[in-house]
PDB file of C-alpha atoms in Angstrom:
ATOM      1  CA  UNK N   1      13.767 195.895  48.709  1.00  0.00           C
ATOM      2  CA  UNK N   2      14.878 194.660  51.962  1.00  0.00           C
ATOM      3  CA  UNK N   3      14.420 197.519  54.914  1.00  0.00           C
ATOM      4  CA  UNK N   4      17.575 197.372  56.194  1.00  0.00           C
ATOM      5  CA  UNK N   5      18.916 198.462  52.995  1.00  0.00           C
ATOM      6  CA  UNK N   6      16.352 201.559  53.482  1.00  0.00           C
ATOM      7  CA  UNK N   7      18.157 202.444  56.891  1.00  0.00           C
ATOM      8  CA  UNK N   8      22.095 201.661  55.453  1.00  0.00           C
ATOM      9  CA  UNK N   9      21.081 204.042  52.613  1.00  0.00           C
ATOM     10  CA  UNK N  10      20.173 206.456  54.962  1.00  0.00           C
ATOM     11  CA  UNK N  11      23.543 206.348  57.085  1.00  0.00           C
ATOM     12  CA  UNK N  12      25.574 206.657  53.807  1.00  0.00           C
ATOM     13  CA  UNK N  13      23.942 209.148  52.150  1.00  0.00           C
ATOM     14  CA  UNK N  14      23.115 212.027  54.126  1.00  0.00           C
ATOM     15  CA  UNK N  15      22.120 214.379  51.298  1.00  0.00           C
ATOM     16  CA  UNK N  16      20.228 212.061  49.369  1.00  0.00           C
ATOM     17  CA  UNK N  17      17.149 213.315  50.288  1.00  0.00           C
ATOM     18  CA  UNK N  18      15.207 216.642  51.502  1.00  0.00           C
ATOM     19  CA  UNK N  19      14.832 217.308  55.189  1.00  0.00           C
ATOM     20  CA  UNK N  20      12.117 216.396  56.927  1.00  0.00           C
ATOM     21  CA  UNK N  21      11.573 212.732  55.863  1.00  0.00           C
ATOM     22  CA  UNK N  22      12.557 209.802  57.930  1.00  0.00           C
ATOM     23  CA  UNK N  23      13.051 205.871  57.683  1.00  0.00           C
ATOM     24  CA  UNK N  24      13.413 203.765  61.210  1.00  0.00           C
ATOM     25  CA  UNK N  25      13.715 200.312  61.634  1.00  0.00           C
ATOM     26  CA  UNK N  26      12.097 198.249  64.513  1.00  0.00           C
ATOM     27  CA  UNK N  27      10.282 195.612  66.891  1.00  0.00           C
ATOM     28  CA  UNK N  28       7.227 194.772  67.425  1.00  0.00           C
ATOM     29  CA  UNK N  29       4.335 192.538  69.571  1.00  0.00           C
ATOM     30  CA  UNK N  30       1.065 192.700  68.249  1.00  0.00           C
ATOM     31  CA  UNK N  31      -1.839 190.377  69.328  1.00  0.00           C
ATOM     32  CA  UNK N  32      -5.179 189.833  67.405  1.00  0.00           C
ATOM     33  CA  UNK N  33      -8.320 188.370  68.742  1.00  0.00           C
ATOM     34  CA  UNK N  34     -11.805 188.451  67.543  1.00  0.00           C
ATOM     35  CA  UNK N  35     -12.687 188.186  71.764  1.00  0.00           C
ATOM     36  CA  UNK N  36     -14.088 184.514  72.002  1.00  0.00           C
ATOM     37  CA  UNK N  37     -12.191 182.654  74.934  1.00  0.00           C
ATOM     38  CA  UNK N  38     -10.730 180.304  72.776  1.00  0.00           C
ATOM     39  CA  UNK N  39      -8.824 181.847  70.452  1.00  0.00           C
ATOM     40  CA  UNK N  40      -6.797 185.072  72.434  1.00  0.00           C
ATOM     41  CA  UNK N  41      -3.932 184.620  70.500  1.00  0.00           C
ATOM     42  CA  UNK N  42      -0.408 185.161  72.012  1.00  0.00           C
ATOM     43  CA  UNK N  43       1.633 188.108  70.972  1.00  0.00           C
ATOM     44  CA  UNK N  44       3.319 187.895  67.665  1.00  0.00           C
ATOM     45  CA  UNK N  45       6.777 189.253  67.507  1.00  0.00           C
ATOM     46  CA  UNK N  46       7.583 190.963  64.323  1.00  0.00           C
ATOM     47  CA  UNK N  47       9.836 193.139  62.478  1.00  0.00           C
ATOM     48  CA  UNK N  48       8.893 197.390  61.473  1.00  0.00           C
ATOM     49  CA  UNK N  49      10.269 199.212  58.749  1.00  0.00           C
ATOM     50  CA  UNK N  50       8.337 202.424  58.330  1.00  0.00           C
ATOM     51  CA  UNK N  51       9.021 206.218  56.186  1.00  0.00           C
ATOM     52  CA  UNK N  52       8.119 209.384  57.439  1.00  0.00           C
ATOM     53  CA  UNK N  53       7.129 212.530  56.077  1.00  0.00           C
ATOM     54  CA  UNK N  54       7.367 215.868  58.300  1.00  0.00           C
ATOM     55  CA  UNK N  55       4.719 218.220  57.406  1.00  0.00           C
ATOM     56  CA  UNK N  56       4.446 221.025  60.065  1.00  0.00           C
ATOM     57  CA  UNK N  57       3.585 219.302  62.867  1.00  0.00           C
ATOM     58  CA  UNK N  58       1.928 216.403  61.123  1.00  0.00           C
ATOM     59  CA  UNK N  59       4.157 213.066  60.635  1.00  0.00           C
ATOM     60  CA  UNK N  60       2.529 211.222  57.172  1.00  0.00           C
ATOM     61  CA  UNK N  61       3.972 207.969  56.511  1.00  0.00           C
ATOM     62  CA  UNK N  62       3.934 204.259  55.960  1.00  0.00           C
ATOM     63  CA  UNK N  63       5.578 200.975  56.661  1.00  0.00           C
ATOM     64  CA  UNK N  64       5.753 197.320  56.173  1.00  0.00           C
ATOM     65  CA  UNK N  65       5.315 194.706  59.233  1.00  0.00           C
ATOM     66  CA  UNK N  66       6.282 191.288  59.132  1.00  0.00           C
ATOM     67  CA  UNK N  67       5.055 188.750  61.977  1.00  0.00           C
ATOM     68  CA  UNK N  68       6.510 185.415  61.160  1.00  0.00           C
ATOM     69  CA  UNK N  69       5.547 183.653  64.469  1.00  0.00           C
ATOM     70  CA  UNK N  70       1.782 182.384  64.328  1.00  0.00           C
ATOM     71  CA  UNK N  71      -0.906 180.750  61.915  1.00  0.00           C
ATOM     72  CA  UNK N  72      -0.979 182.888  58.676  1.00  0.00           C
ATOM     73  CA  UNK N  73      -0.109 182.198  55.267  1.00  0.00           C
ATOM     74  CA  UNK N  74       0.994 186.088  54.739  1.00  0.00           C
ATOM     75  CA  UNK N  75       2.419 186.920  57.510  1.00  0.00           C
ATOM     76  CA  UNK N  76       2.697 190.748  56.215  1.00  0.00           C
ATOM     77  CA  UNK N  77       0.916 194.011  57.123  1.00  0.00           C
ATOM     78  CA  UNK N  78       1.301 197.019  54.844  1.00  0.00           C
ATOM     79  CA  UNK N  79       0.110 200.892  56.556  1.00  0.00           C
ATOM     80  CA  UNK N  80      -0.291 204.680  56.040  1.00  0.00           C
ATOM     81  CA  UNK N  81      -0.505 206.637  58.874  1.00  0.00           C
ATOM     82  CA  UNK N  82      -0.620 210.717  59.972  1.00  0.00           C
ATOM     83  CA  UNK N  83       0.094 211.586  63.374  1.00  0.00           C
ATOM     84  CA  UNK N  84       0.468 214.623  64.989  1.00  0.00           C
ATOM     85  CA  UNK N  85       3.194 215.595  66.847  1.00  0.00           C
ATOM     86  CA  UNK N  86       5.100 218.350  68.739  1.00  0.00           C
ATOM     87  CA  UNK N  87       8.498 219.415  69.781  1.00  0.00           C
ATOM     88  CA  UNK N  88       9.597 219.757  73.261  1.00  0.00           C
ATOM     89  CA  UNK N  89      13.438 219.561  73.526  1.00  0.00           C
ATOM     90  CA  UNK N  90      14.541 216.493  72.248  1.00  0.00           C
ATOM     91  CA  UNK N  91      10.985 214.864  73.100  1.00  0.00           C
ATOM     92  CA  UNK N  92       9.149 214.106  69.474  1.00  0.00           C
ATOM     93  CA  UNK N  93       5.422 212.837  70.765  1.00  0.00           C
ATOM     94  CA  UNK N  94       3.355 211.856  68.655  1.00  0.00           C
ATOM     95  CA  UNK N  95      -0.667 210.308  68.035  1.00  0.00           C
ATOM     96  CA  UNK N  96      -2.982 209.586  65.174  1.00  0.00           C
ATOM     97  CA  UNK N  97      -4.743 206.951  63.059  1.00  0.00           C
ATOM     98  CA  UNK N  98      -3.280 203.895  61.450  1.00  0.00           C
ATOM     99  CA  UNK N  99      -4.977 202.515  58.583  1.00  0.00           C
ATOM    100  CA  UNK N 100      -3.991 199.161  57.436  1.00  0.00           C
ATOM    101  CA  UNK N 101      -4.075 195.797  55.624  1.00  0.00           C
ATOM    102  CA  UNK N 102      -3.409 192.819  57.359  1.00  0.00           C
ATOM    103  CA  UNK N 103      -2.327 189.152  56.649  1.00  0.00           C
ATOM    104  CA  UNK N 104      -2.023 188.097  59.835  1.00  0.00           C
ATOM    105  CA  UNK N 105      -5.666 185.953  61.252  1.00  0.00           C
ATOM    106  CA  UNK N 106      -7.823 187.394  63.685  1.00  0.00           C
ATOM    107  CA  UNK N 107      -9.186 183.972  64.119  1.00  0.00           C
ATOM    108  CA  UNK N 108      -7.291 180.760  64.881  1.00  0.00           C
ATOM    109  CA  UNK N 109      -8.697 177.690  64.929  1.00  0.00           C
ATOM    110  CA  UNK N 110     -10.802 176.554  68.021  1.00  0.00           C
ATOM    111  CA  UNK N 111     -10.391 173.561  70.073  1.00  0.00           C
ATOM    112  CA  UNK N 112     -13.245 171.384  70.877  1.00  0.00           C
ATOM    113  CA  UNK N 113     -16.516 172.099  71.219  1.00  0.00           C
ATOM    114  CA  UNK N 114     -17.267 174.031  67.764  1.00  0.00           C
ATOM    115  CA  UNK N 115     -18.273 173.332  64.093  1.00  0.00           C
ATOM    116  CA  UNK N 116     -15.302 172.708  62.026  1.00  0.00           C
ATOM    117  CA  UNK N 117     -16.260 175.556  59.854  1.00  0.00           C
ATOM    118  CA  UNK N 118     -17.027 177.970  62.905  1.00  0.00           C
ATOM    119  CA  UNK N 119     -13.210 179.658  62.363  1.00  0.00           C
ATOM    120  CA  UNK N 120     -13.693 180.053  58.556  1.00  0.00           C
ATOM    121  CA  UNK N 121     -17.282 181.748  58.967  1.00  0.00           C
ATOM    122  CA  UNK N 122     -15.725 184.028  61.701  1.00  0.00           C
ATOM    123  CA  UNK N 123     -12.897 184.789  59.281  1.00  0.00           C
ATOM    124  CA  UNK N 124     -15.331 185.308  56.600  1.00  0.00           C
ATOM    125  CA  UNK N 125     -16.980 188.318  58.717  1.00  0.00           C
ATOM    126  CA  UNK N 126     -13.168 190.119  59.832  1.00  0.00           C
ATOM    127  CA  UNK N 127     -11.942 191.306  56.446  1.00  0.00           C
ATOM    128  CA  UNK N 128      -8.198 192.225  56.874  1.00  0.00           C
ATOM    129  CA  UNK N 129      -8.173 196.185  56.800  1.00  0.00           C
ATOM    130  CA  UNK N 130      -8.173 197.695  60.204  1.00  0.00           C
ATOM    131  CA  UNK N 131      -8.388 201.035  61.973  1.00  0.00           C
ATOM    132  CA  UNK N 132      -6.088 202.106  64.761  1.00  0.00           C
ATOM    133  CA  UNK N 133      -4.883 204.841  67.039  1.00  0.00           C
ATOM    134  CA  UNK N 134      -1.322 204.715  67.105  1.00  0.00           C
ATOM    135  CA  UNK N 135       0.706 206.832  69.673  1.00  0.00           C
ATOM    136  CA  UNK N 136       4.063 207.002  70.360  1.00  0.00           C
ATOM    137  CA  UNK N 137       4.931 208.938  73.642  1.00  0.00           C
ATOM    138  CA  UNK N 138       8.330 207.908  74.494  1.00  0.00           C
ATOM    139  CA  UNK N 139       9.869 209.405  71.005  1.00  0.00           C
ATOM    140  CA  UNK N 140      12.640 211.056  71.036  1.00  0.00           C
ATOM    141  CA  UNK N 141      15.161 212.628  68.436  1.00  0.00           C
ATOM    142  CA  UNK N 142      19.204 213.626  68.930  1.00  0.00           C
ATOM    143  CA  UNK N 143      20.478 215.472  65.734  1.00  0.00           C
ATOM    144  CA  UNK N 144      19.551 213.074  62.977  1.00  0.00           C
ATOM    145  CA  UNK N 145      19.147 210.307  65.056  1.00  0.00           C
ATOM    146  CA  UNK N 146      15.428 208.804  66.313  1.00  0.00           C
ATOM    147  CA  UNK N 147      14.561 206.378  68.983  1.00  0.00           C
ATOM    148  CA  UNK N 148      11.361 205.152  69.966  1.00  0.00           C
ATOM    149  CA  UNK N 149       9.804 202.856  72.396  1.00  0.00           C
ATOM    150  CA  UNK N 150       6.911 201.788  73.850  1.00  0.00           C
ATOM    151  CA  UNK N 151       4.137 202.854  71.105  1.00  0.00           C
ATOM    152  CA  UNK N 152       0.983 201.807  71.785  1.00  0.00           C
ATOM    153  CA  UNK N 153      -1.776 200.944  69.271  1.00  0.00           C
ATOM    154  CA  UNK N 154      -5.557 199.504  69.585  1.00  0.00           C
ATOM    155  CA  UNK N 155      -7.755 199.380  66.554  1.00  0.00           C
ATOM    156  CA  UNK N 156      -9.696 197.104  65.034  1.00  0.00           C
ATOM    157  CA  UNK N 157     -11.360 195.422  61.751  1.00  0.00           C
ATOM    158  CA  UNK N 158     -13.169 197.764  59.236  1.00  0.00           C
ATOM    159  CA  UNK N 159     -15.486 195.143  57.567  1.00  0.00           C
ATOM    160  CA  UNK N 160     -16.922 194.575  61.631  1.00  0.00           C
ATOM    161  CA  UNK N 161     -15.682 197.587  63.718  1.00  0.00           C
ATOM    162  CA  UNK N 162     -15.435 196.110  67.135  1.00  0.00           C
ATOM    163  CA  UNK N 163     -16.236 192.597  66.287  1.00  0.00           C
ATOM    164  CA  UNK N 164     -12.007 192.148  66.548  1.00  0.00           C
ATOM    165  CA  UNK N 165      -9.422 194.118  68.936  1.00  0.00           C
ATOM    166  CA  UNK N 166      -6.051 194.447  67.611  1.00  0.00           C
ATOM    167  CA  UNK N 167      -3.098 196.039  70.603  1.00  0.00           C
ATOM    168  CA  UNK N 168       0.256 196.000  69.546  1.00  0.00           C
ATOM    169  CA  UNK N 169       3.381 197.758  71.608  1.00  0.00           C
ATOM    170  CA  UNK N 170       6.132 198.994  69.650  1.00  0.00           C
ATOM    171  CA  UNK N 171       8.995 197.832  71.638  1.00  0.00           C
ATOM    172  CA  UNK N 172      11.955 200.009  70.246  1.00  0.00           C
ATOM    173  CA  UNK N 173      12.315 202.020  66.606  1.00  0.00           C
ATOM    174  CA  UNK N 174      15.447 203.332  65.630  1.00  0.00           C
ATOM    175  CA  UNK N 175      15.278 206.107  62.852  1.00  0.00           C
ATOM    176  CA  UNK N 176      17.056 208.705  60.985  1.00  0.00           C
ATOM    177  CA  UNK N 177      16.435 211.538  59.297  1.00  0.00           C
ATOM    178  CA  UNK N 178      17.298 212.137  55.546  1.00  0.00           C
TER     179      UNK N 178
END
């Protein structure tokens, strides 16, 4: 199911679902690198569609990412996160962990100077689940209505913790409630 028919759902039927729960729709930058000089990647635009849960002040969810600029054969990331937020006004911050599977390569290939199988074995050694801290401080809601931007996130690979860094800045999310 495409996410924007998540979000149109959402705008037409307003009673569809129980309070509390929320869809959004967004962009996104993220950049991977396993920290070798040659292979920083640049940012890699890509397109959010995440679900939300409200559960006191805990925010359990999960989305879909897709990053079609870059190497990758996948170019998908699926997630579950729970963050913890509060209420001040109409100022909805919120922090926690992101966990997540990834198809989008840590390592691209070098040039010059290394074996030609020096990006596979590096690839071989970053599996694709990751670990993040996620936290959105610019989140704000009006009525049903959410907007988000600049979320921050640094994690990195589970199968090597700190042998990759993934950042990623959540440029803008729009949401609404159900």
């Amino acid at each position: 199911m495409r996410p924007w028919l998540f979000l149109a759902t959402a705008l037409l039927l307003p009673g569809a679902a129980a309070a509390g729960q929320d869809v959004s729709l967004g962009a996104t930058a993220v950049i991977l690198t396993n920290g070798g000089a040659y292979n920083v990647a640049d940012p890699r635009l890509g397109l959010e569609a995440a679900y939300a849960y409200e559960l006191g002040p805990w925010r359990l969810g999960g989305g879909l990412r897709w990053l079609p600029a870059g190497p990758g054969s996948l170019p998908l990331e699926v997630y579950a996160r729970a963050l913890l937020s509060t209420r001040l006004g109409v100022w909805r911050p919120a922090v926690g962990p992101e966990l997540g599977l990834s198809g989008a390569p840590v390592v691209i290939p070098p040039r010059g100077g290394f074996p030609e199988d020096h990006s596979q074995q590096q690839t071989e050694q970053l599996g694709p689940a990751y670990l993040a801290l996620h936290a959105e401080p610019l989140r704000f809601a009006f009525r049903r209505f959410t907007v988000s931007a600049l979320a921050l996130q640094w994690g990195t690979s589970l199968s090597a913790p700190g042998a990759s860094l993934r950042l990623q800045l959540g440029l803008v999310h729009l949401g609404v409630s159900l």
